[in-house]
Amino acid sequence: MSVYVCSLKTDLPQSMPGGGEYNIVRFPYEQGAESYDKHCMHEQADPLGYEVRDWQRDDRSGLIWPAVDGWATLTALIYWEAGDYTELRDRFVRDPLDLAGGADSTATEHRPPSPGQQFFHKTHEMFVHPGTPVALLAAHNAPKSCRITLAEFKLAIHPD
């Protein structure tokens, strides 16, 4: 039985607004630099026919569209720049843009910054379905924007 894998990575800094609201972490469509998408789950033209023109500004570039039904392992890595936040947040969300019936968040974590740099890794497992995209969302509670300097988002599906 095959495992369906989509592995996204970006080391281009992206700004996250202050105030604590969650935002989708975005990823480029180019292959290379560790990104892998043999099963076409992170395409510039999504299954609904929408085409992302600028991945850095369009939240749809953060969506992975599962290719099959199955039990999935989601993995994320986030590096934050230093900031005046007292809490960093992240979560996985099914359908964060309400394209398939409504958002459903899971694996939400709120944590204080640690001494030194802010590097966080998380893994979670859940069922996924074609037509319901998943995304990694992040937030911080500083009053002004802070940047994520490196992000990875990986989905490995074990089909039913």
PDB file of C-alpha atoms in Angstrom:
ATOM      1  CA  MET A   1       0.000   0.000   0.000  1.00  0.00           C
ATOM      2  CA  SER A   2       1.364   3.411  -1.000  1.00  0.00           C
ATOM      3  CA  VAL A   3       1.769   6.369   1.303  1.00  0.00           C
ATOM      4  CA  TYR A   4       0.765   9.685  -0.289  1.00  0.00           C
ATOM      5  CA  VAL A   5       3.205  12.429   0.699  1.00  0.00           C
ATOM      6  CA  CYS A   6       3.267  16.189   0.286  1.00  0.00           C
ATOM      7  CA  SER A   7       6.236  17.980   1.859  1.00  0.00           C
ATOM      8  CA  LEU A   8       6.397  21.781   1.714  1.00  0.00           C
ATOM      9  CA  LYS A   9       9.204  24.082   2.818  1.00  0.00           C
ATOM     10  CA  THR A  10      10.069  27.760   2.575  1.00  0.00           C
ATOM     11  CA  ASP A  11      12.939  29.759   3.972  1.00  0.00           C
ATOM     12  CA  LEU A  12      11.624  33.039   2.568  1.00  0.00           C
ATOM     13  CA  PRO A  13      10.511  35.115   5.573  1.00  0.00           C
ATOM     14  CA  GLN A  14       6.793  35.828   5.814  1.00  0.00           C
ATOM     15  CA  SER A  15       5.166  38.398   8.023  1.00  0.00           C
ATOM     16  CA  MET A  16       2.494  37.421  10.522  1.00  0.00           C
ATOM     17  CA  PRO A  17       0.285  40.269  11.779  1.00  0.00           C
ATOM     18  CA  GLY A  18       0.286  41.065  15.488  1.00  0.00           C
ATOM     19  CA  GLY A  19      -2.616  40.748  17.868  1.00  0.00           C
ATOM     20  CA  GLY A  20      -2.963  36.987  18.208  1.00  0.00           C
ATOM     21  CA  GLU A  21      -5.185  36.100  15.247  1.00  0.00           C
ATOM     22  CA  TYR A  22      -4.248  32.947  13.355  1.00  0.00           C
ATOM     23  CA  ASN A  23      -2.971  33.223   9.777  1.00  0.00           C
ATOM     24  CA  ILE A  24      -2.251  30.555   7.197  1.00  0.00           C
ATOM     25  CA  VAL A  25       1.435  29.817   6.654  1.00  0.00           C
ATOM     26  CA  ARG A  26       2.064  30.042   2.880  1.00  0.00           C
ATOM     27  CA  PHE A  27       4.315  27.899   0.696  1.00  0.00           C
ATOM     28  CA  PRO A  28       5.726  28.244  -2.830  1.00  0.00           C
ATOM     29  CA  TYR A  29       4.815  25.877  -5.641  1.00  0.00           C
ATOM     30  CA  GLU A  30       8.291  25.369  -7.059  1.00  0.00           C
ATOM     31  CA  GLN A  31       9.839  21.983  -6.424  1.00  0.00           C
ATOM     32  CA  GLY A  32      13.259  21.738  -4.847  1.00  0.00           C
ATOM     33  CA  ALA A  33      14.699  22.869  -1.519  1.00  0.00           C
ATOM     34  CA  GLU A  34      13.078  19.787   0.035  1.00  0.00           C
ATOM     35  CA  SER A  35       9.540  20.390  -1.262  1.00  0.00           C
ATOM     36  CA  TYR A  36       7.943  17.236  -2.668  1.00  0.00           C
ATOM     37  CA  ASP A  37       4.498  16.759  -4.191  1.00  0.00           C
ATOM     38  CA  LYS A  38       4.408  13.653  -6.409  1.00  0.00           C
ATOM     39  CA  HIS A  39       0.653  13.240  -5.842  1.00  0.00           C
ATOM     40  CA  CYS A  40      -0.283  16.839  -6.804  1.00  0.00           C
ATOM     41  CA  MET A  41      -1.753  17.883  -3.451  1.00  0.00           C
ATOM     42  CA  HIS A  42      -0.256  21.398  -3.518  1.00  0.00           C
ATOM     43  CA  GLU A  43      -0.925  22.715  -7.017  1.00  0.00           C
ATOM     44  CA  GLN A  44      -1.064  26.327  -8.140  1.00  0.00           C
ATOM     45  CA  ALA A  45      -4.486  25.558  -9.703  1.00  0.00           C
ATOM     46  CA  ASP A  46      -6.527  23.939  -6.936  1.00  0.00           C
ATOM     47  CA  PRO A  47      -9.253  21.275  -7.374  1.00  0.00           C
ATOM     48  CA  LEU A  48     -11.932  23.997  -7.371  1.00  0.00           C
ATOM     49  CA  GLY A  49     -10.367  25.675 -10.427  1.00  0.00           C
ATOM     50  CA  TYR A  50      -8.860  28.637  -8.576  1.00  0.00           C
ATOM     51  CA  GLU A  51      -5.299  29.520  -9.631  1.00  0.00           C
ATOM     52  CA  VAL A  52      -2.925  31.226  -7.209  1.00  0.00           C
ATOM     53  CA  ARG A  53      -1.009  34.021  -8.928  1.00  0.00           C
ATOM     54  CA  ASP A  54       1.207  35.150  -6.010  1.00  0.00           C
ATOM     55  CA  TRP A  55       1.880  32.473  -3.404  1.00  0.00           C
ATOM     56  CA  GLN A  56       3.304  35.008  -0.922  1.00  0.00           C
ATOM     57  CA  ARG A  57       0.030  36.963  -0.773  1.00  0.00           C
ATOM     58  CA  ASP A  58      -2.643  34.304  -1.350  1.00  0.00           C
ATOM     59  CA  ASP A  59      -3.753  32.131   1.592  1.00  0.00           C
ATOM     60  CA  ARG A  60      -4.628  29.297  -0.810  1.00  0.00           C
ATOM     61  CA  SER A  61      -0.886  28.699  -1.230  1.00  0.00           C
ATOM     62  CA  GLY A  62      -0.924  27.282   2.296  1.00  0.00           C
ATOM     63  CA  LEU A  63      -3.463  24.577   1.478  1.00  0.00           C
ATOM     64  CA  ILE A  64      -2.716  20.909   0.933  1.00  0.00           C
ATOM     65  CA  TRP A  65      -5.589  19.089  -0.804  1.00  0.00           C
ATOM     66  CA  PRO A  66      -5.479  15.394   0.210  1.00  0.00           C
ATOM     67  CA  ALA A  67      -5.409  13.079  -2.819  1.00  0.00           C
ATOM     68  CA  VAL A  68      -7.133  10.168  -1.048  1.00  0.00           C
ATOM     69  CA  ASP A  69      -9.160   9.332   2.044  1.00  0.00           C
ATOM     70  CA  GLY A  70      -7.026   8.046   4.857  1.00  0.00           C
ATOM     71  CA  TRP A  71      -5.285   8.330   8.172  1.00  0.00           C
ATOM     72  CA  ALA A  72      -2.727  11.123   7.933  1.00  0.00           C
ATOM     73  CA  THR A  73       0.297  12.311   9.820  1.00  0.00           C
ATOM     74  CA  LEU A  74       0.744  16.093   9.738  1.00  0.00           C
ATOM     75  CA  THR A  75       4.099  17.566  10.672  1.00  0.00           C
ATOM     76  CA  ALA A  76       5.158  21.189  10.964  1.00  0.00           C
ATOM     77  CA  LEU A  77       8.292  23.145  11.727  1.00  0.00           C
ATOM     78  CA  ILE A  78       8.259  26.893  12.413  1.00  0.00           C
ATOM     79  CA  TYR A  79      11.191  29.256  13.113  1.00  0.00           C
ATOM     80  CA  TRP A  80      10.178  32.691  14.446  1.00  0.00           C
ATOM     81  CA  GLU A  81      12.293  35.827  14.433  1.00  0.00           C
ATOM     82  CA  ALA A  82      12.770  37.566  17.777  1.00  0.00           C
ATOM     83  CA  GLY A  83       9.847  39.780  18.752  1.00  0.00           C
ATOM     84  CA  ASP A  84       8.057  41.380  21.664  1.00  0.00           C
ATOM     85  CA  TYR A  85       5.491  38.584  21.899  1.00  0.00           C
ATOM     86  CA  THR A  86       4.776  36.669  25.093  1.00  0.00           C
ATOM     87  CA  GLU A  87       2.989  33.816  23.342  1.00  0.00           C
ATOM     88  CA  LEU A  88       3.425  31.934  20.049  1.00  0.00           C
ATOM     89  CA  ARG A  89       0.595  29.856  18.609  1.00  0.00           C
ATOM     90  CA  ASP A  90       0.082  27.235  15.938  1.00  0.00           C
ATOM     91  CA  ARG A  91      -2.529  24.723  14.835  1.00  0.00           C
ATOM     92  CA  PHE A  92      -3.599  22.497  11.969  1.00  0.00           C
ATOM     93  CA  VAL A  93      -6.946  23.313  10.382  1.00  0.00           C
ATOM     94  CA  ARG A  94      -9.193  21.397   8.027  1.00  0.00           C
ATOM     95  CA  ASP A  95     -10.814  23.787   5.537  1.00  0.00           C
ATOM     96  CA  PRO A  96      -9.468  27.061   6.991  1.00  0.00           C
ATOM     97  CA  LEU A  97     -10.951  29.152   4.148  1.00  0.00           C
ATOM     98  CA  ASP A  98     -14.443  27.597   4.366  1.00  0.00           C
ATOM     99  CA  LEU A  99     -14.225  26.069   0.885  1.00  0.00           C
ATOM    100  CA  ALA A 100     -15.686  22.689   1.882  1.00  0.00           C
ATOM    101  CA  GLY A 101     -18.122  23.232   4.729  1.00  0.00           C
ATOM    102  CA  GLY A 102     -16.243  25.083   7.450  1.00  0.00           C
ATOM    103  CA  ALA A 103     -13.053  25.256   9.455  1.00  0.00           C
ATOM    104  CA  ASP A 104     -12.168  22.572  11.979  1.00  0.00           C
ATOM    105  CA  SER A 105      -8.997  23.182  13.994  1.00  0.00           C
ATOM    106  CA  THR A 106      -6.928  20.612  15.857  1.00  0.00           C
ATOM    107  CA  ALA A 107      -3.563  20.302  17.607  1.00  0.00           C
ATOM    108  CA  THR A 108      -3.725  23.918  18.811  1.00  0.00           C
ATOM    109  CA  GLU A 109      -0.727  24.909  20.904  1.00  0.00           C
ATOM    110  CA  HIS A 110      -0.023  28.194  22.708  1.00  0.00           C
ATOM    111  CA  ARG A 111       3.422  28.506  24.236  1.00  0.00           C
ATOM    112  CA  PRO A 112       5.624  31.154  25.784  1.00  0.00           C
ATOM    113  CA  PRO A 113       8.857  31.946  23.957  1.00  0.00           C
ATOM    114  CA  SER A 114      11.900  30.060  25.164  1.00  0.00           C
ATOM    115  CA  PRO A 115      15.277  31.656  25.899  1.00  0.00           C
ATOM    116  CA  GLY A 116      17.182  32.100  22.665  1.00  0.00           C
ATOM    117  CA  GLN A 117      15.626  31.444  19.290  1.00  0.00           C
ATOM    118  CA  GLN A 118      12.106  30.170  18.688  1.00  0.00           C
ATOM    119  CA  PHE A 119      12.116  26.826  16.848  1.00  0.00           C
ATOM    120  CA  PHE A 120       8.986  24.673  17.122  1.00  0.00           C
ATOM    121  CA  HIS A 121       8.090  21.256  15.741  1.00  0.00           C
ATOM    122  CA  LYS A 122       4.734  19.506  15.967  1.00  0.00           C
ATOM    123  CA  THR A 123       3.140  16.285  14.760  1.00  0.00           C
ATOM    124  CA  HIS A 124      -0.509  15.282  14.793  1.00  0.00           C
ATOM    125  CA  GLU A 125      -2.589  12.527  13.227  1.00  0.00           C
ATOM    126  CA  MET A 126      -6.133  12.670  11.869  1.00  0.00           C
ATOM    127  CA  PHE A 127      -8.380  11.487   9.054  1.00  0.00           C
ATOM    128  CA  VAL A 128      -8.269  13.497   5.826  1.00  0.00           C
ATOM    129  CA  HIS A 129     -10.479  13.504   2.733  1.00  0.00           C
ATOM    130  CA  PRO A 130     -10.210  14.753  -0.861  1.00  0.00           C
ATOM    131  CA  GLY A 131     -12.103  18.014  -1.254  1.00  0.00           C
ATOM    132  CA  THR A 132     -11.246  19.172   2.276  1.00  0.00           C
ATOM    133  CA  PRO A 133      -7.917  21.021   2.340  1.00  0.00           C
ATOM    134  CA  VAL A 134      -5.666  21.206   5.382  1.00  0.00           C
ATOM    135  CA  ALA A 135      -3.333  24.004   6.446  1.00  0.00           C
ATOM    136  CA  LEU A 136      -0.862  25.096   9.093  1.00  0.00           C
ATOM    137  CA  LEU A 137      -1.825  28.306  10.892  1.00  0.00           C
ATOM    138  CA  ALA A 138       0.337  30.414  13.196  1.00  0.00           C
ATOM    139  CA  ALA A 139      -0.038  33.493  15.388  1.00  0.00           C
ATOM    140  CA  HIS A 140       1.705  35.594  18.017  1.00  0.00           C
ATOM    141  CA  ASN A 141       0.470  38.204  20.469  1.00  0.00           C
ATOM    142  CA  ALA A 142       2.959  41.033  19.805  1.00  0.00           C
ATOM    143  CA  PRO A 143       1.370  44.386  18.949  1.00  0.00           C
ATOM    144  CA  LYS A 144       3.148  44.555  15.577  1.00  0.00           C
ATOM    145  CA  SER A 145       4.018  42.039  12.849  1.00  0.00           C
ATOM    146  CA  CYS A 146       6.729  39.407  13.312  1.00  0.00           C
ATOM    147  CA  ARG A 147       8.188  37.086  10.722  1.00  0.00           C
ATOM    148  CA  ILE A 148       8.408  33.354  10.373  1.00  0.00           C
ATOM    149  CA  THR A 149      11.869  32.779   8.911  1.00  0.00           C
ATOM    150  CA  LEU A 150      11.514  29.095   8.031  1.00  0.00           C
ATOM    151  CA  ALA A 151       8.453  26.868   7.766  1.00  0.00           C
ATOM    152  CA  GLU A 152       7.765  23.275   6.807  1.00  0.00           C
ATOM    153  CA  PHE A 153       4.408  21.522   6.463  1.00  0.00           C
ATOM    154  CA  LYS A 154       4.186  17.829   5.647  1.00  0.00           C
ATOM    155  CA  LEU A 155       1.279  15.468   5.084  1.00  0.00           C
ATOM    156  CA  ALA A 156       1.638  11.691   4.812  1.00  0.00           C
ATOM    157  CA  ILE A 157      -1.590   9.787   4.092  1.00  0.00           C
ATOM    158  CA  HIS A 158      -2.074   6.064   4.679  1.00  0.00           C
ATOM    159  CA  PRO A 159      -5.096   5.329   2.433  1.00  0.00           C
ATOM    160  CA  ASP A 160      -8.189   3.503   3.716  1.00  0.00           C
TER     161      ASP A 160
END
